[in-house]
Short mmCIF file of C-alpha atoms in Angstrom, two decimals:
data_model
loop_
_atom_site.label_atom_id
_atom_site.label_comp_id
_atom_site.label_asym_id
_atom_site.label_seq_id
_atom_site.Cartn_x
_atom_site.Cartn_y
_atom_site.Cartn_z
CA UNK A 845 219.22 126.96 -12.45
CA UNK A 846 219.25 130.32 -10.75
CA UNK A 847 221.76 130.91 -8.00
CA UNK A 848 220.75 131.74 -4.44
CA UNK A 849 222.46 133.82 -1.77
CA UNK A 850 221.97 133.14 1.93
CA UNK A 851 223.67 134.48 5.05
CA UNK A 852 226.19 131.93 6.32
CA UNK A 853 224.84 131.84 9.85
CA UNK A 854 222.05 133.10 12.10
CA UNK A 855 221.12 132.78 15.75
CA UNK A 856 217.62 132.57 17.13
CA UNK A 857 216.27 132.35 20.67
CA UNK A 858 214.24 129.28 21.51
CA UNK A 859 210.51 129.95 21.19
CA UNK A 860 210.98 132.94 18.92
CA UNK A 861 210.35 133.05 15.19
CA UNK A 862 213.31 132.30 12.96
CA UNK A 863 213.30 134.25 9.70
CA UNK A 864 215.77 132.95 7.15
CA UNK A 865 216.29 135.13 4.06
CA UNK A 866 217.26 134.05 0.57
CA UNK A 867 218.06 136.14 -2.48
CA UNK A 868 217.40 134.69 -5.93
CA UNK A 869 217.43 137.73 -8.19
CA UNK A 870 217.97 135.72 -11.40
CA UNK A 871 215.07 133.33 -10.85
CA UNK A 872 213.15 132.38 -13.98
CA UNK A 873 209.40 132.41 -14.33
CA UNK A 874 209.06 128.64 -14.14
CA UNK A 875 211.45 128.11 -11.23
CA UNK A 876 210.21 127.24 -7.78
CA UNK A 877 211.85 128.10 -4.48
CA UNK A 878 212.60 125.02 -2.37
CA UNK A 879 213.77 124.89 1.21
CA UNK A 880 215.55 121.94 2.78
CA UNK A 881 217.41 121.60 6.04
CA UNK A 882 220.17 119.29 7.15
CA UNK A 883 220.63 118.40 10.77
CA UNK A 884 224.15 117.30 11.62
CA UNK A 885 225.05 113.87 10.18
CA UNK A 886 221.64 113.34 8.60
CA UNK A 887 220.28 113.61 5.07
CA UNK A 888 218.51 116.80 3.98
CA UNK A 889 214.87 117.13 4.99
CA UNK A 890 212.30 118.77 2.73
CA UNK A 891 210.57 121.73 4.36
CA UNK A 892 208.47 123.62 1.86
CA UNK A 893 208.41 125.00 -1.67
CA UNK A 894 206.51 127.62 -3.63
CA UNK A 895 206.28 129.46 -6.93
CA UNK A 896 204.88 132.92 -6.22
CA UNK A 897 202.21 132.63 -3.57
CA UNK A 898 203.05 132.40 0.09
CA UNK A 899 202.93 128.85 1.39
CA UNK A 900 202.43 127.37 4.84
CA UNK A 901 202.62 123.84 6.15
CA UNK A 902 203.07 122.18 9.52
CA UNK A 903 206.78 122.95 9.55
CA UNK A 904 207.13 126.48 8.24
CA UNK A 905 205.88 129.38 6.16
CA UNK A 906 207.42 130.62 2.94
CA UNK A 907 207.06 134.24 1.98
CA UNK A 908 208.04 135.12 -1.59
CA UNK A 909 208.29 138.75 -2.64
CA UNK A 910 206.07 139.99 -5.43
CA UNK A 911 209.00 140.29 -7.85
CA UNK A 912 210.14 136.79 -6.75
CA UNK A 913 213.71 137.95 -6.33
CA UNK A 914 213.84 136.99 -2.68
CA UNK A 915 212.06 134.87 -0.13
CA UNK A 916 211.97 134.23 3.59
CA UNK A 917 211.51 130.95 5.40
CA UNK A 918 209.77 131.40 8.72
CA UNK A 919 209.90 128.90 11.56
CA UNK A 920 207.21 130.36 13.83
CA UNK A 921 208.41 128.97 17.15
CA UNK A 922 211.97 127.73 16.88
CA UNK A 923 213.09 124.87 19.11
CA UNK A 924 216.55 123.52 19.82
CA UNK A 925 215.82 120.71 17.37
CA UNK A 926 215.55 123.26 14.57
CA UNK A 927 219.30 123.87 14.77
CA UNK A 928 220.50 122.88 11.30
CA UNK A 929 221.84 124.14 7.98
CA UNK A 930 219.00 125.53 5.88
CA UNK A 931 219.28 125.44 2.11
CA UNK A 932 217.33 127.63 -0.28
CA UNK A 933 217.30 126.17 -3.80
CA UNK A 934 215.56 127.35 -6.94
CA UNK A 935 214.55 124.74 -9.46
CA UNK A 936 211.91 124.05 -12.02
CA UNK A 937 209.21 121.87 -10.51
CA UNK A 938 209.92 118.40 -11.66
CA UNK A 939 208.62 115.01 -12.28
CA UNK A 940 210.26 111.93 -13.65
CA UNK A 941 213.88 112.21 -14.64
CA UNK A 942 214.39 115.84 -13.77
CA UNK A 943 215.08 117.00 -10.31
CA UNK A 944 218.63 116.97 -9.05
CA UNK A 945 219.05 119.79 -6.59
CA UNK A 946 222.09 122.03 -6.54
CA UNK A 947 223.02 122.81 -2.96
CA UNK A 948 224.80 125.99 -1.98
CA UNK A 949 226.38 126.58 1.41
CA UNK A 950 223.11 127.38 3.15
CA UNK A 951 222.51 129.17 6.43
CA UNK A 952 223.57 127.56 9.66
CA UNK A 953 220.78 128.35 12.12
CA UNK A 954 221.65 128.01 15.79
CA UNK A 955 218.68 128.03 18.15
CA UNK A 956 219.80 128.98 21.63
CA UNK A 957 218.04 128.38 24.97
CA UNK B 21 205.16 111.23 3.93
CA UNK B 22 207.61 109.76 1.44
CA UNK B 23 210.37 107.73 3.07
CA UNK B 24 213.77 106.89 1.66
CA UNK B 25 215.84 104.31 3.52
CA UNK B 26 219.60 104.07 3.17
CA UNK B 27 221.75 101.20 4.41
CA UNK B 28 224.20 100.87 6.03
CA UNK B 29 224.35 104.06 8.04
CA UNK B 30 228.03 103.65 8.78
CA UNK B 31 230.84 101.59 7.30
CA UNK B 32 234.45 101.31 8.41
CA UNK B 33 236.69 99.15 6.26
CA UNK B 34 240.21 98.63 5.03
CA UNK B 35 241.68 100.24 1.96
CA UNK B 36 241.06 98.18 -1.17
CA UNK B 37 237.67 96.90 -0.05
CA UNK B 38 234.55 97.39 -2.15
CA UNK B 39 231.53 98.76 -0.32
CA UNK B 40 227.89 98.61 -1.41
CA UNK B 41 225.34 101.15 -0.23
CA UNK B 42 221.61 100.60 -0.74
CA UNK B 43 218.94 103.22 -1.24
CA UNK B 44 215.29 102.20 -1.05
CA UNK B 45 212.10 104.15 -1.54
CA UNK B 46 209.76 102.58 1.00
CA UNK B 47 206.33 103.92 0.08
CA UNK B 48 206.63 105.09 -3.51
CA UNK B 49 208.14 104.08 -6.80
CA UNK B 50 211.14 106.07 -7.93
CA UNK B 51 212.17 106.03 -11.56
CA UNK B 52 214.98 108.40 -10.68
CA UNK B 53 217.35 108.38 -7.73
CA UNK B 54 220.33 110.62 -7.07
CA UNK B 55 223.60 109.97 -5.31
CA UNK B 56 225.39 112.80 -3.51
CA UNK B 57 228.63 113.03 -1.60
CA UNK B 58 229.38 115.43 1.22
CA UNK B 59 232.83 116.09 2.67
CA UNK B 60 233.21 117.63 6.14
CA UNK B 61 232.04 121.24 6.40
CA UNK B 62 231.02 121.26 2.73
CA UNK B 63 227.71 121.11 0.94
CA UNK B 64 226.25 118.17 -0.94
CA UNK B 65 227.71 117.50 -4.37
CA UNK B 66 225.79 115.47 -6.93
CA UNK B 67 227.71 112.40 -8.10
CA UNK B 68 225.28 110.71 -10.44
CA UNK B 69 221.70 110.30 -11.53
CA UNK B 70 220.35 106.79 -11.41
CA UNK B 71 217.52 105.85 -13.75
CA UNK B 72 215.61 102.61 -13.40
CA UNK B 73 216.41 100.22 -16.20
CA UNK B 74 219.15 102.31 -17.80
CA UNK B 75 222.70 103.42 -17.21
CA UNK B 76 223.44 106.06 -14.64
CA UNK B 77 224.52 109.54 -15.66
CA UNK B 78 227.66 110.68 -13.88
CA UNK B 79 228.69 114.22 -13.09
CA UNK B 80 231.96 115.54 -14.41
CA UNK B 81 234.92 114.29 -12.43
CA UNK B 82 233.14 111.25 -10.98
CA UNK B 83 234.66 107.96 -12.14
CA UNK B 84 231.92 105.63 -13.31
CA UNK B 85 234.17 102.56 -12.99
CA UNK B 86 234.90 103.39 -9.36
CA UNK B 87 231.37 104.31 -8.30
CA UNK B 88 229.12 101.63 -9.76
CA UNK B 89 225.42 102.38 -9.72
CA UNK B 90 222.66 99.87 -10.29
CA UNK B 91 218.98 100.82 -10.34
CA UNK B 92 217.40 97.46 -10.99
CA UNK B 93 213.94 98.16 -9.64
CA UNK B 94 211.63 101.08 -9.01
CA UNK B 95 212.40 100.98 -5.30
CA UNK B 96 216.11 100.19 -5.10
CA UNK B 97 219.33 101.79 -6.26
CA UNK B 98 222.77 100.69 -5.13
CA UNK B 99 226.10 102.50 -5.12
CA UNK B 100 229.23 100.37 -4.96
CA UNK B 101 232.50 102.08 -4.14
CA UNK B 102 235.07 99.78 -5.68
CA UNK B 103 238.58 99.37 -4.27
CA UNK B 104 237.95 102.15 -1.80
CA UNK B 105 240.83 104.30 -0.59
CA UNK B 106 241.06 106.77 2.31
CA UNK B 107 240.25 109.70 0.00
CA UNK B 108 236.87 108.06 -0.69
CA UNK B 109 235.94 108.52 2.97
CA UNK B 110 232.87 110.74 2.95
CA UNK B 111 229.17 111.02 3.71
CA UNK B 112 227.17 109.47 0.86
CA UNK B 113 223.51 110.43 0.54
CA UNK B 114 220.85 109.19 -1.84
CA UNK B 115 217.57 110.77 -2.81
CA UNK B 116 214.55 109.67 -4.74
CA UNK B 117 211.88 111.35 -6.82
CA UNK B 118 208.38 109.87 -6.96
CA UNK B 119 207.89 108.86 -10.54
CA UNK B 120 204.41 110.00 -11.33
CA UNK B 121 203.91 113.20 -9.42
CA UNK B 122 205.54 116.53 -8.76
CA UNK B 123 206.49 115.59 -5.24
CA UNK B 124 209.68 117.04 -3.79
CA UNK B 125 212.86 115.03 -3.75
CA UNK B 126 213.29 112.99 -0.56
CA UNK B 127 216.60 112.02 0.98
CA UNK B 128 217.95 109.06 2.86
CA UNK B 129 219.80 109.54 6.13
CA UNK B 130 223.19 109.02 4.54
CA UNK B 131 226.05 106.54 4.88
CA UNK B 132 229.22 107.54 6.67
CA UNK B 133 232.06 105.73 4.89
CA UNK B 134 235.45 105.58 6.58
CA UNK B 135 238.32 103.88 4.79
CA UNK B 136 241.33 103.05 6.93
#
């Protein structure tokens, strides 16, 4: 699986958009970009994933560059409860016995009042 | 959405005790479940892949006789830490993959294991 690079930490003001970058320059054509987050002392929570088109759901938006070498997770209106470690992971989309995710160090997002 | 339940959430026990952790998929069938371990200030590390009806596949460096995994049904996998020692103290997290669709992997809330 391709490796990802994320900044170790970011701050964001409450109510503002949080834009979390991720570089994945060695991504393969069949690999998806997944985003998870982990709030302190909890299991990771799925946020969103995409292949090449931008994606949006009730939690966030995912913007993938045309060359797919980087992406940005956008939390449109960050709240204090969005403070967490955010993981960007690239993986082939799976079903059945595939699917273990390789977690890097992620980005620790701190949302401040 | 898909829900994965993990029990217990916290265990404190004496050295030498065996501890069983349960992972259940509540609203879907999971042919595959994964067990991770997370030490303080570190990321999640995959321990093993649990497949329903067959033996688990362990990652390099993980002792299969110490971390017993049983995946007896499509909704339940258990991890037993045998003869636990203080160095086994960690945050253990399971995840499950819906068997028949390309749904994302979903995680339990983890078990904080403290061995005295």
